[in-house]
Amino acid sequence: MFHTAVAAHMGLGASEEKTLDLLQRRGPLTAGEIVKLTGLAPASVTGLLDRLEAKWFVRRVRDPRDRRRVIVELNDEMLSGGDEIFAPLVNGLAELYAGYADEQLELILDFLTRATAIQVEATSKIS
């Protein structure tokens, strides 16, 4: 729900906002890498990137090491001001974390890591 609200605030669709989030977390990616990480069809990713580029959120640039490859990178200028949107979430989570001992946080992290691996594995078997 949070990402849906952020997307609406920015004038983006949910897939567009999640792709920006992915680029922020991972750095510049190729369209093929975005396909693999999102599970979207290549044609869907092409359309998604076309929309994000038209809105100036991303740009496609040639890979300086391999001019045949195109890399998608964020336009940081369009994302400035995002800190104020995320501040209540970040601050709230920091307060939540402070209420746990390091050992408890390690257990929570282990659970979430293992649960994510199970979900990724189950997702890979669909199709």
PDB file of N, CA and C in Angstrom, residues 2-109:
ATOM      1  N   PHE A   2       1.979   1.220   0.723  1.00  0.00           N
ATOM      2  CA  PHE A   2       2.852   2.386   0.776  1.00  0.00           C
ATOM      3  C   PHE A   2       3.368   2.738  -0.608  1.00  0.00           C
ATOM      4  N   HIS A   3       3.872   1.734  -1.332  1.00  0.00           N
ATOM      5  CA  HIS A   3       4.423   1.999  -2.662  1.00  0.00           C
ATOM      6  C   HIS A   3       3.335   2.427  -3.643  1.00  0.00           C
ATOM      7  N   THR A   4       2.133   1.935  -3.477  1.00  0.00           N
ATOM      8  CA  THR A   4       1.017   2.363  -4.323  1.00  0.00           C
ATOM      9  C   THR A   4       0.714   3.840  -4.067  1.00  0.00           C
ATOM     10  N   ALA A   5       0.731   4.242  -2.789  1.00  0.00           N
ATOM     11  CA  ALA A   5       0.488   5.651  -2.446  1.00  0.00           C
ATOM     12  C   ALA A   5       1.617   6.538  -2.972  1.00  0.00           C
ATOM     13  N   VAL A   6       2.865   6.078  -2.866  1.00  0.00           N
ATOM     14  CA  VAL A   6       4.008   6.835  -3.396  1.00  0.00           C
ATOM     15  C   VAL A   6       3.867   6.987  -4.906  1.00  0.00           C
ATOM     16  N   ALA A   7       3.519   5.894  -5.568  1.00  0.00           N
ATOM     17  CA  ALA A   7       3.350   5.935  -7.024  1.00  0.00           C
ATOM     18  C   ALA A   7       2.295   6.962  -7.417  1.00  0.00           C
ATOM     19  N   ALA A   8       1.162   6.923  -6.748  1.00  0.00           N
ATOM     20  CA  ALA A   8       0.087   7.874  -7.063  1.00  0.00           C
ATOM     21  C   ALA A   8       0.543   9.310  -6.826  1.00  0.00           C
ATOM     22  N   HIS A   9       1.271   9.544  -5.752  1.00  0.00           N
ATOM     23  CA  HIS A   9       1.776  10.883  -5.434  1.00  0.00           C
ATOM     24  C   HIS A   9       2.713  11.405  -6.523  1.00  0.00           C
ATOM     25  N   MET A  10       3.489  10.485  -7.122  1.00  0.00           N
ATOM     26  CA  MET A  10       4.464  10.860  -8.144  1.00  0.00           C
ATOM     27  C   MET A  10       3.880  10.815  -9.553  1.00  0.00           C
ATOM     28  N   GLY A  11       2.612  10.424  -9.691  1.00  0.00           N
ATOM     29  CA  GLY A  11       2.003  10.330 -11.011  1.00  0.00           C
ATOM     30  C   GLY A  11       2.473   9.113 -11.789  1.00  0.00           C
ATOM     31  N   LEU A  12       2.773   8.034 -11.067  1.00  0.00           N
ATOM     32  CA  LEU A  12       3.286   6.817 -11.683  1.00  0.00           C
ATOM     33  C   LEU A  12       2.361   5.646 -11.411  1.00  0.00           C
ATOM     34  N   GLY A  13       2.482   4.635 -12.248  1.00  0.00           N
ATOM     35  CA  GLY A  13       1.822   3.376 -11.974  1.00  0.00           C
ATOM     36  C   GLY A  13       2.663   2.586 -10.985  1.00  0.00           C
ATOM     37  N   ALA A  14       2.063   1.566 -10.387  1.00  0.00           N
ATOM     38  CA  ALA A  14       2.763   0.774  -9.384  1.00  0.00           C
ATOM     39  C   ALA A  14       4.019   0.113  -9.960  1.00  0.00           C
ATOM     40  N   SER A  15       3.922  -0.425 -11.169  1.00  0.00           N
ATOM     41  CA  SER A  15       5.092  -1.069 -11.787  1.00  0.00           C
ATOM     42  C   SER A  15       6.194  -0.049 -12.076  1.00  0.00           C
ATOM     43  N   GLU A  16       5.801   1.148 -12.456  1.00  0.00           N
ATOM     44  CA  GLU A  16       6.787   2.196 -12.712  1.00  0.00           C
ATOM     45  C   GLU A  16       7.532   2.558 -11.425  1.00  0.00           C
ATOM     46  N   GLU A  17       6.782   2.738 -10.345  1.00  0.00           N
ATOM     47  CA  GLU A  17       7.404   3.111  -9.070  1.00  0.00           C
ATOM     48  C   GLU A  17       8.302   1.996  -8.559  1.00  0.00           C
ATOM     49  N   LYS A  18       7.847   0.759  -8.674  1.00  0.00           N
ATOM     50  CA  LYS A  18       8.660  -0.368  -8.205  1.00  0.00           C
ATOM     51  C   LYS A  18       9.932  -0.508  -9.044  1.00  0.00           C
ATOM     52  N   THR A  19       9.877  -0.183 -10.320  1.00  0.00           N
ATOM     53  CA  THR A  19      11.070  -0.229 -11.161  1.00  0.00           C
ATOM     54  C   THR A  19      12.054   0.851 -10.734  1.00  0.00           C
ATOM     55  N   LEU A  20      11.557   2.035 -10.405  1.00  0.00           N
ATOM     56  CA  LEU A  20      12.435   3.092  -9.897  1.00  0.00           C
ATOM     57  C   LEU A  20      13.081   2.647  -8.587  1.00  0.00           C
ATOM     58  N   ASP A  21      12.306   2.018  -7.731  1.00  0.00           N
ATOM     59  CA  ASP A  21      12.829   1.506  -6.465  1.00  0.00           C
ATOM     60  C   ASP A  21      13.936   0.487  -6.727  1.00  0.00           C
ATOM     61  N   LEU A  22      13.704  -0.384  -7.679  1.00  0.00           N
ATOM     62  CA  LEU A  22      14.694  -1.400  -8.056  1.00  0.00           C
ATOM     63  C   LEU A  22      15.984  -0.737  -8.551  1.00  0.00           C
ATOM     64  N   LEU A  23      15.854   0.279  -9.387  1.00  0.00           N
ATOM     65  CA  LEU A  23      17.024   0.997  -9.897  1.00  0.00           C
ATOM     66  C   LEU A  23      17.754   1.742  -8.777  1.00  0.00           C
ATOM     67  N   GLN A  24      17.008   2.253  -7.810  1.00  0.00           N
ATOM     68  CA  GLN A  24      17.646   2.927  -6.684  1.00  0.00           C
ATOM     69  C   GLN A  24      18.432   1.934  -5.836  1.00  0.00           C
ATOM     70  N   ARG A  25      17.887   0.746  -5.654  1.00  0.00           N
ATOM     71  CA  ARG A  25      18.543  -0.262  -4.813  1.00  0.00           C
ATOM     72  C   ARG A  25      19.731  -0.919  -5.518  1.00  0.00           C
ATOM     73  N   ARG A  26      19.570  -1.208  -6.805  1.00  0.00           N
ATOM     74  CA  ARG A  26      20.574  -1.993  -7.531  1.00  0.00           C
ATOM     75  C   ARG A  26      21.525  -1.153  -8.367  1.00  0.00           C
ATOM     76  N   GLY A  27      21.128   0.075  -8.691  1.00  0.00           N
ATOM     77  CA  GLY A  27      21.928   0.884  -9.598  1.00  0.00           C
ATOM     78  C   GLY A  27      21.484   0.640 -11.032  1.00  0.00           C
ATOM     79  N   PRO A  28      22.194   1.218 -12.000  1.00  0.00           N
ATOM     80  CA  PRO A  28      21.815   1.068 -13.407  1.00  0.00           C
ATOM     81  C   PRO A  28      21.720  -0.400 -13.821  1.00  0.00           C
ATOM     82  N   LEU A  29      20.706  -0.697 -14.639  1.00  0.00           N
ATOM     83  CA  LEU A  29      20.444  -2.062 -15.100  1.00  0.00           C
ATOM     84  C   LEU A  29      20.111  -2.050 -16.586  1.00  0.00           C
ATOM     85  N   THR A  30      20.292  -3.187 -17.220  1.00  0.00           N
ATOM     86  CA  THR A  30      19.809  -3.333 -18.591  1.00  0.00           C
ATOM     87  C   THR A  30      18.331  -3.698 -18.541  1.00  0.00           C
ATOM     88  N   ALA A  31      17.655  -3.546 -19.656  1.00  0.00           N
ATOM     89  CA  ALA A  31      16.249  -3.939 -19.725  1.00  0.00           C
ATOM     90  C   ALA A  31      16.108  -5.430 -19.434  1.00  0.00           C
ATOM     91  N   GLY A  32      17.043  -6.234 -19.924  1.00  0.00           N
ATOM     92  CA  GLY A  32      17.016  -7.671 -19.669  1.00  0.00           C
ATOM     93  C   GLY A  32      17.122  -7.992 -18.189  1.00  0.00           C
ATOM     94  N   GLU A  33      17.959  -7.246 -17.485  1.00  0.00           N
ATOM     95  CA  GLU A  33      18.076  -7.455 -16.039  1.00  0.00           C
ATOM     96  C   GLU A  33      16.780  -7.068 -15.330  1.00  0.00           C
ATOM     97  N   ILE A  34      16.135  -6.011 -15.802  1.00  0.00           N
ATOM     98  CA  ILE A  34      14.851  -5.605 -15.221  1.00  0.00           C
ATOM     99  C   ILE A  34      13.803  -6.684 -15.467  1.00  0.00           C
ATOM    100  N   VAL A  35      13.815  -7.282 -16.651  1.00  0.00           N
ATOM    101  CA  VAL A  35      12.902  -8.392 -16.955  1.00  0.00           C
ATOM    102  C   VAL A  35      13.098  -9.506 -15.931  1.00  0.00           C
ATOM    103  N   LYS A  36      14.346  -9.906 -15.713  1.00  0.00           N
ATOM    104  CA  LYS A  36      14.635 -11.009 -14.788  1.00  0.00           C
ATOM    105  C   LYS A  36      14.242 -10.674 -13.357  1.00  0.00           C
ATOM    106  N   LEU A  37      14.517  -9.447 -12.928  1.00  0.00           N
ATOM    107  CA  LEU A  37      14.262  -9.064 -11.543  1.00  0.00           C
ATOM    108  C   LEU A  37      12.786  -8.816 -11.242  1.00  0.00           C
ATOM    109  N   THR A  38      12.020  -8.435 -12.266  1.00  0.00           N
ATOM    110  CA  THR A  38      10.605  -8.134 -12.043  1.00  0.00           C
ATOM    111  C   THR A  38       9.674  -9.262 -12.452  1.00  0.00           C
ATOM    112  N   GLY A  39      10.134 -10.102 -13.370  1.00  0.00           N
ATOM    113  CA  GLY A  39       9.253 -11.145 -13.886  1.00  0.00           C
ATOM    114  C   GLY A  39       8.311 -10.651 -14.961  1.00  0.00           C
ATOM    115  N   LEU A  40       8.444  -9.381 -15.354  1.00  0.00           N
ATOM    116  CA  LEU A  40       7.604  -8.836 -16.425  1.00  0.00           C
ATOM    117  C   LEU A  40       8.103  -9.329 -17.779  1.00  0.00           C
ATOM    118  N   ALA A  41       7.198  -9.370 -18.749  1.00  0.00           N
ATOM    119  CA  ALA A  41       7.560  -9.755 -20.109  1.00  0.00           C
ATOM    120  C   ALA A  41       8.440  -8.664 -20.732  1.00  0.00           C
ATOM    121  N   PRO A  42       9.347  -9.047 -21.634  1.00  0.00           N
ATOM    122  CA  PRO A  42      10.212  -8.049 -22.274  1.00  0.00           C
ATOM    123  C   PRO A  42       9.438  -6.889 -22.908  1.00  0.00           C
ATOM    124  N   ALA A  43       8.338  -7.181 -23.583  1.00  0.00           N
ATOM    125  CA  ALA A  43       7.553  -6.102 -24.203  1.00  0.00           C
ATOM    126  C   ALA A  43       6.975  -5.174 -23.144  1.00  0.00           C
ATOM    127  N   SER A  44       6.572  -5.737 -22.006  1.00  0.00           N
ATOM    128  CA  SER A  44       6.037  -4.911 -20.915  1.00  0.00           C
ATOM    129  C   SER A  44       7.113  -3.999 -20.354  1.00  0.00           C
ATOM    130  N   VAL A  45       8.337  -4.519 -20.213  1.00  0.00           N
ATOM    131  CA  VAL A  45       9.434  -3.712 -19.691  1.00  0.00           C
ATOM    132  C   VAL A  45       9.790  -2.604 -20.679  1.00  0.00           C
ATOM    133  N   THR A  46       9.758  -2.914 -21.959  1.00  0.00           N
ATOM    134  CA  THR A  46      10.030  -1.885 -22.966  1.00  0.00           C
ATOM    135  C   THR A  46       9.025  -0.746 -22.840  1.00  0.00           C
ATOM    136  N   GLY A  47       7.751  -1.067 -22.743  1.00  0.00           N
ATOM    137  CA  GLY A  47       6.717  -0.040 -22.572  1.00  0.00           C
ATOM    138  C   GLY A  47       6.875   0.719 -21.275  1.00  0.00           C
ATOM    139  N   LEU A  48       7.191   0.012 -20.216  1.00  0.00           N
ATOM    140  CA  LEU A  48       7.406   0.620 -18.907  1.00  0.00           C
ATOM    141  C   LEU A  48       8.552   1.624 -18.968  1.00  0.00           C
ATOM    142  N   LEU A  49       9.658   1.213 -19.582  1.00  0.00           N
ATOM    143  CA  LEU A  49      10.815   2.110 -19.696  1.00  0.00           C
ATOM    144  C   LEU A  49      10.517   3.293 -20.614  1.00  0.00           C
ATOM    145  N   ASP A  50       9.750   3.057 -21.672  1.00  0.00           N
ATOM    146  CA  ASP A  50       9.344   4.167 -22.541  1.00  0.00           C
ATOM    147  C   ASP A  50       8.562   5.211 -21.738  1.00  0.00           C
ATOM    148  N   ARG A  51       7.646   4.744 -20.882  1.00  0.00           N
ATOM    149  CA  ARG A  51       6.839   5.678 -20.070  1.00  0.00           C
ATOM    150  C   ARG A  51       7.716   6.422 -19.069  1.00  0.00           C
ATOM    151  N   LEU A  52       8.613   5.705 -18.398  1.00  0.00           N
ATOM    152  CA  LEU A  52       9.492   6.355 -17.423  1.00  0.00           C
ATOM    153  C   LEU A  52      10.435   7.347 -18.084  1.00  0.00           C
ATOM    154  N   GLU A  53      10.891   7.013 -19.286  1.00  0.00           N
ATOM    155  CA  GLU A  53      11.772   7.923 -20.016  1.00  0.00           C
ATOM    156  C   GLU A  53      10.997   9.164 -20.470  1.00  0.00           C
ATOM    157  N   ALA A  54       9.772   8.978 -20.921  1.00  0.00           N
ATOM    158  CA  ALA A  54       8.954  10.112 -21.357  1.00  0.00           C
ATOM    159  C   ALA A  54       8.654  11.066 -20.195  1.00  0.00           C
ATOM    160  N   LYS A  55       8.594  10.520 -18.975  1.00  0.00           N
ATOM    161  CA  LYS A  55       8.342  11.332 -17.774  1.00  0.00           C
ATOM    162  C   LYS A  55       9.650  11.835 -17.154  1.00  0.00           C
ATOM    163  N   TRP A  56      10.784  11.548 -17.786  1.00  0.00           N
ATOM    164  CA  TRP A  56      12.116  12.000 -17.379  1.00  0.00           C
ATOM    165  C   TRP A  56      12.609  11.351 -16.086  1.00  0.00           C
ATOM    166  N   PHE A  57      12.062  10.206 -15.692  1.00  0.00           N
ATOM    167  CA  PHE A  57      12.527   9.530 -14.483  1.00  0.00           C
ATOM    168  C   PHE A  57      13.761   8.673 -14.743  1.00  0.00           C
ATOM    169  N   VAL A  58      13.910   8.184 -15.970  1.00  0.00           N
ATOM    170  CA  VAL A  58      15.076   7.376 -16.330  1.00  0.00           C
ATOM    171  C   VAL A  58      15.607   7.834 -17.681  1.00  0.00           C
ATOM    172  N   ARG A  59      16.807   7.387 -17.972  1.00  0.00           N
ATOM    173  CA  ARG A  59      17.369   7.605 -19.298  1.00  0.00           C
ATOM    174  C   ARG A  59      18.082   6.324 -19.705  1.00  0.00           C
ATOM    175  N   ARG A  60      18.094   6.099 -20.991  1.00  0.00           N
ATOM    176  CA  ARG A  60      18.821   4.957 -21.549  1.00  0.00           C
ATOM    177  C   ARG A  60      20.150   5.480 -22.077  1.00  0.00           C
ATOM    178  N   VAL A  61      21.218   4.823 -21.670  1.00  0.00           N
ATOM    179  CA  VAL A  61      22.561   5.241 -22.100  1.00  0.00           C
ATOM    180  C   VAL A  61      23.326   4.016 -22.597  1.00  0.00           C
ATOM    181  N   ARG A  62      24.239   4.246 -23.509  1.00  0.00           N
ATOM    182  CA  ARG A  62      25.088   3.166 -24.019  1.00  0.00           C
ATOM    183  C   ARG A  62      26.093   2.770 -22.941  1.00  0.00           C
ATOM    184  N   ASP A  63      26.318   1.491 -22.809  1.00  0.00           N
ATOM    185  CA  ASP A  63      27.336   0.976 -21.897  1.00  0.00           C
ATOM    186  C   ASP A  63      28.695   1.411 -22.436  1.00  0.00           C
ATOM    187  N   PRO A  64      29.494   2.127 -21.639  1.00  0.00           N
ATOM    188  CA  PRO A  64      30.783   2.602 -22.151  1.00  0.00           C
ATOM    189  C   PRO A  64      31.754   1.463 -22.471  1.00  0.00           C
ATOM    190  N   ARG A  65      31.549   0.285 -21.848  1.00  0.00           N
ATOM    191  CA  ARG A  65      32.437  -0.855 -22.106  1.00  0.00           C
ATOM    192  C   ARG A  65      31.978  -1.706 -23.277  1.00  0.00           C
ATOM    193  N   ASP A  66      30.679  -1.658 -23.564  1.00  0.00           N
ATOM    194  CA  ASP A  66      30.119  -2.443 -24.670  1.00  0.00           C
ATOM    195  C   ASP A  66      29.017  -1.610 -25.310  1.00  0.00           C
ATOM    196  N   ARG A  67      29.345  -0.903 -26.362  1.00  0.00           N
ATOM    197  CA  ARG A  67      28.424   0.053 -26.990  1.00  0.00           C
ATOM    198  C   ARG A  67      27.155  -0.597 -27.527  1.00  0.00           C
ATOM    199  N   ARG A  68      27.114  -1.924 -27.617  1.00  0.00           N
ATOM    200  CA  ARG A  68      25.906  -2.607 -28.081  1.00  0.00           C
ATOM    201  C   ARG A  68      24.851  -2.680 -26.981  1.00  0.00           C
ATOM    202  N   ARG A  69      25.291  -2.595 -25.726  1.00  0.00           N
ATOM    203  CA  ARG A  69      24.383  -2.693 -24.579  1.00  0.00           C
ATOM    204  C   ARG A  69      23.825  -1.329 -24.201  1.00  0.00           C
ATOM    205  N   VAL A  70      22.573  -1.327 -23.791  1.00  0.00           N
ATOM    206  CA  VAL A  70      21.927  -0.108 -23.308  1.00  0.00           C
ATOM    207  C   VAL A  70      21.621  -0.299 -21.834  1.00  0.00           C
ATOM    208  N   ILE A  71      21.981   0.684 -21.054  1.00  0.00           N
ATOM    209  CA  ILE A  71      21.762   0.641 -19.609  1.00  0.00           C
ATOM    210  C   ILE A  71      20.712   1.687 -19.242  1.00  0.00           C
ATOM    211  N   VAL A  72      19.836   1.312 -18.320  1.00  0.00           N
ATOM    212  CA  VAL A  72      18.813   2.223 -17.822  1.00  0.00           C
ATOM    213  C   VAL A  72      19.308   2.782 -16.495  1.00  0.00           C
ATOM    214  N   GLU A  73      19.335   4.101 -16.400  1.00  0.00           N
ATOM    215  CA  GLU A  73      19.775   4.737 -15.159  1.00  0.00           C
ATOM    216  C   GLU A  73      18.753   5.775 -14.715  1.00  0.00           C
ATOM    217  N   LEU A  74      18.741   6.042 -13.434  1.00  0.00           N
ATOM    218  CA  LEU A  74      17.817   7.023 -12.865  1.00  0.00           C
ATOM    219  C   LEU A  74      18.226   8.438 -13.228  1.00  0.00           C
ATOM    220  N   ASN A  75      17.238   9.289 -13.368  1.00  0.00           N
ATOM    221  CA  ASN A  75      17.460  10.722 -13.469  1.00  0.00           C
ATOM    222  C   ASN A  75      17.254  11.260 -12.056  1.00  0.00           C
ATOM    223  N   ASP A  76      18.335  11.395 -11.302  1.00  0.00           N
ATOM    224  CA  ASP A  76      18.260  11.771  -9.892  1.00  0.00           C
ATOM    225  C   ASP A  76      17.542  13.097  -9.658  1.00  0.00           C
ATOM    226  N   GLU A  77      17.609  14.001 -10.626  1.00  0.00           N
ATOM    227  CA  GLU A  77      16.941  15.297 -10.477  1.00  0.00           C
ATOM    228  C   GLU A  77      15.432  15.128 -10.304  1.00  0.00           C
ATOM    229  N   MET A  78      14.867  14.157 -10.998  1.00  0.00           N
ATOM    230  CA  MET A  78      13.423  13.937 -10.908  1.00  0.00           C
ATOM    231  C   MET A  78      13.035  13.291  -9.577  1.00  0.00           C
ATOM    232  N   LEU A  79      13.977  12.687  -8.905  1.00  0.00           N
ATOM    233  CA  LEU A  79      13.676  11.996  -7.658  1.00  0.00           C
ATOM    234  C   LEU A  79      14.020  12.821  -6.426  1.00  0.00           C
ATOM    235  N   SER A  80      14.556  14.029  -6.654  1.00  0.00           N
ATOM    236  CA  SER A  80      14.864  14.874  -5.503  1.00  0.00           C
ATOM    237  C   SER A  80      13.559  15.229  -4.792  1.00  0.00           C
ATOM    238  N   GLY A  81      13.634  15.335  -3.506  1.00  0.00           N
ATOM    239  CA  GLY A  81      12.434  15.590  -2.712  1.00  0.00           C
ATOM    240  C   GLY A  81      11.775  14.315  -2.233  1.00  0.00           C
ATOM    241  N   GLY A  82      12.257  13.179  -2.692  1.00  0.00           N
ATOM    242  CA  GLY A  82      11.685  11.910  -2.268  1.00  0.00           C
ATOM    243  C   GLY A  82      11.958  11.593  -0.808  1.00  0.00           C
ATOM    244  N   ASP A  83      13.007  12.223  -0.270  1.00  0.00           N
ATOM    245  CA  ASP A  83      13.347  11.966   1.128  1.00  0.00           C
ATOM    246  C   ASP A  83      12.189  12.319   2.054  1.00  0.00           C
ATOM    247  N   GLU A  84      11.490  13.405   1.754  1.00  0.00           N
ATOM    248  CA  GLU A  84      10.386  13.810   2.631  1.00  0.00           C
ATOM    249  C   GLU A  84       9.225  12.825   2.568  1.00  0.00           C
ATOM    250  N   ILE A  85       9.063  12.154   1.448  1.00  0.00           N
ATOM    251  CA  ILE A  85       8.003  11.150   1.329  1.00  0.00           C
ATOM    252  C   ILE A  85       8.350   9.925   2.172  1.00  0.00           C
ATOM    253  N   PHE A  86       9.617   9.525   2.135  1.00  0.00           N
ATOM    254  CA  PHE A  86      10.045   8.311   2.826  1.00  0.00           C
ATOM    255  C   PHE A  86      10.433   8.540   4.281  1.00  0.00           C
ATOM    256  N   ALA A  87      10.621   9.788   4.696  1.00  0.00           N
ATOM    257  CA  ALA A  87      11.091  10.077   6.059  1.00  0.00           C
ATOM    258  C   ALA A  87      10.207   9.456   7.145  1.00  0.00           C
ATOM    259  N   PRO A  88       8.880   9.573   7.085  1.00  0.00           N
ATOM    260  CA  PRO A  88       8.076   8.961   8.154  1.00  0.00           C
ATOM    261  C   PRO A  88       8.264   7.444   8.242  1.00  0.00           C
ATOM    262  N   LEU A  89       8.393   6.786   7.109  1.00  0.00           N
ATOM    263  CA  LEU A  89       8.620   5.342   7.106  1.00  0.00           C
ATOM    264  C   LEU A  89       9.991   5.013   7.688  1.00  0.00           C
ATOM    265  N   VAL A  90      11.026   5.699   7.205  1.00  0.00           N
ATOM    266  CA  VAL A  90      12.391   5.434   7.663  1.00  0.00           C
ATOM    267  C   VAL A  90      12.502   5.710   9.161  1.00  0.00           C
ATOM    268  N   ASN A  91      11.968   6.821   9.620  1.00  0.00           N
ATOM    269  CA  ASN A  91      12.045   7.174  11.036  1.00  0.00           C
ATOM    270  C   ASN A  91      11.250   6.188  11.896  1.00  0.00           C
ATOM    271  N   GLY A  92      10.084   5.806  11.430  1.00  0.00           N
ATOM    272  CA  GLY A  92       9.273   4.844  12.164  1.00  0.00           C
ATOM    273  C   GLY A  92       9.957   3.495  12.287  1.00  0.00           C
ATOM    274  N   LEU A  93      10.580   3.051  11.200  1.00  0.00           N
ATOM    275  CA  LEU A  93      11.299   1.776  11.242  1.00  0.00           C
ATOM    276  C   LEU A  93      12.521   1.860  12.160  1.00  0.00           C
ATOM    277  N   ALA A  94      13.210   2.991  12.152  1.00  0.00           N
ATOM    278  CA  ALA A  94      14.372   3.162  13.039  1.00  0.00           C
ATOM    279  C   ALA A  94      13.936   3.059  14.498  1.00  0.00           C
ATOM    280  N   GLU A  95      12.805   3.660  14.830  1.00  0.00           N
ATOM    281  CA  GLU A  95      12.275   3.558  16.191  1.00  0.00           C
ATOM    282  C   GLU A  95      11.906   2.115  16.526  1.00  0.00           C
ATOM    283  N   LEU A  96      11.314   1.426  15.557  1.00  0.00           N
ATOM    284  CA  LEU A  96      10.947   0.026  15.768  1.00  0.00           C
ATOM    285  C   LEU A  96      12.194  -0.826  16.016  1.00  0.00           C
ATOM    286  N   TYR A  97      13.215  -0.664  15.161  1.00  0.00           N
ATOM    287  CA  TYR A  97      14.452  -1.434  15.317  1.00  0.00           C
ATOM    288  C   TYR A  97      15.092  -1.193  16.688  1.00  0.00           C
ATOM    289  N   ALA A  98      15.033   0.036  17.169  1.00  0.00           N
ATOM    290  CA  ALA A  98      15.670   0.391  18.438  1.00  0.00           C
ATOM    291  C   ALA A  98      15.076  -0.389  19.613  1.00  0.00           C
ATOM    292  N   GLY A  99      13.865  -0.899  19.437  1.00  0.00           N
ATOM    293  CA  GLY A  99      13.219  -1.658  20.506  1.00  0.00           C
ATOM    294  C   GLY A  99      13.646  -3.114  20.577  1.00  0.00           C
ATOM    295  N   TYR A 100      14.538  -3.542  19.693  1.00  0.00           N
ATOM    296  CA  TYR A 100      14.987  -4.936  19.655  1.00  0.00           C
ATOM    297  C   TYR A 100      16.478  -5.022  19.949  1.00  0.00           C
ATOM    298  N   ALA A 101      16.865  -6.096  20.608  1.00  0.00           N
ATOM    299  CA  ALA A 101      18.287  -6.374  20.831  1.00  0.00           C
ATOM    300  C   ALA A 101      18.890  -6.873  19.519  1.00  0.00           C
ATOM    301  N   ASP A 102      20.203  -6.760  19.406  1.00  0.00           N
ATOM    302  CA  ASP A 102      20.893  -7.216  18.189  1.00  0.00           C
ATOM    303  C   ASP A 102      20.584  -8.679  17.882  1.00  0.00           C
ATOM    304  N   GLU A 103      20.532  -9.520  18.899  1.00  0.00           N
ATOM    305  CA  GLU A 103      20.249 -10.941  18.687  1.00  0.00           C
ATOM    306  C   GLU A 103      18.847 -11.133  18.110  1.00  0.00           C
ATOM    307  N   GLN A 104      17.913 -10.342  18.585  1.00  0.00           N
ATOM    308  CA  GLN A 104      16.548 -10.429  18.062  1.00  0.00           C
ATOM    309  C   GLN A 104      16.499  -9.983  16.605  1.00  0.00           C
ATOM    310  N   LEU A 105      17.187  -8.914  16.296  1.00  0.00           N
ATOM    311  CA  LEU A 105      17.232  -8.437  14.909  1.00  0.00           C
ATOM    312  C   LEU A 105      17.888  -9.459  13.993  1.00  0.00           C
ATOM    313  N   GLU A 106      18.922 -10.150  14.478  1.00  0.00           N
ATOM    314  CA  GLU A 106      19.561 -11.198  13.687  1.00  0.00           C
ATOM    315  C   GLU A 106      18.578 -12.329  13.397  1.00  0.00           C
ATOM    316  N   LEU A 107      17.765 -12.695  14.383  1.00  0.00           N
ATOM    317  CA  LEU A 107      16.758 -13.731  14.191  1.00  0.00           C
ATOM    318  C   LEU A 107      15.701 -13.284  13.183  1.00  0.00           C
ATOM    319  N   ILE A 108      15.261 -12.049  13.299  1.00  0.00           N
ATOM    320  CA  ILE A 108      14.272 -11.506  12.355  1.00  0.00           C
ATOM    321  C   ILE A 108      14.848 -11.481  10.945  1.00  0.00           C
ATOM    322  N   LEU A 109      16.090 -11.039  10.816  1.00  0.00           N
ATOM    323  CA  LEU A 109      16.743 -10.999   9.509  1.00  0.00           C
ATOM    324  C   LEU A 109      16.863 -12.400   8.924  1.00  0.00           C
TER     325      LEU A 109
END
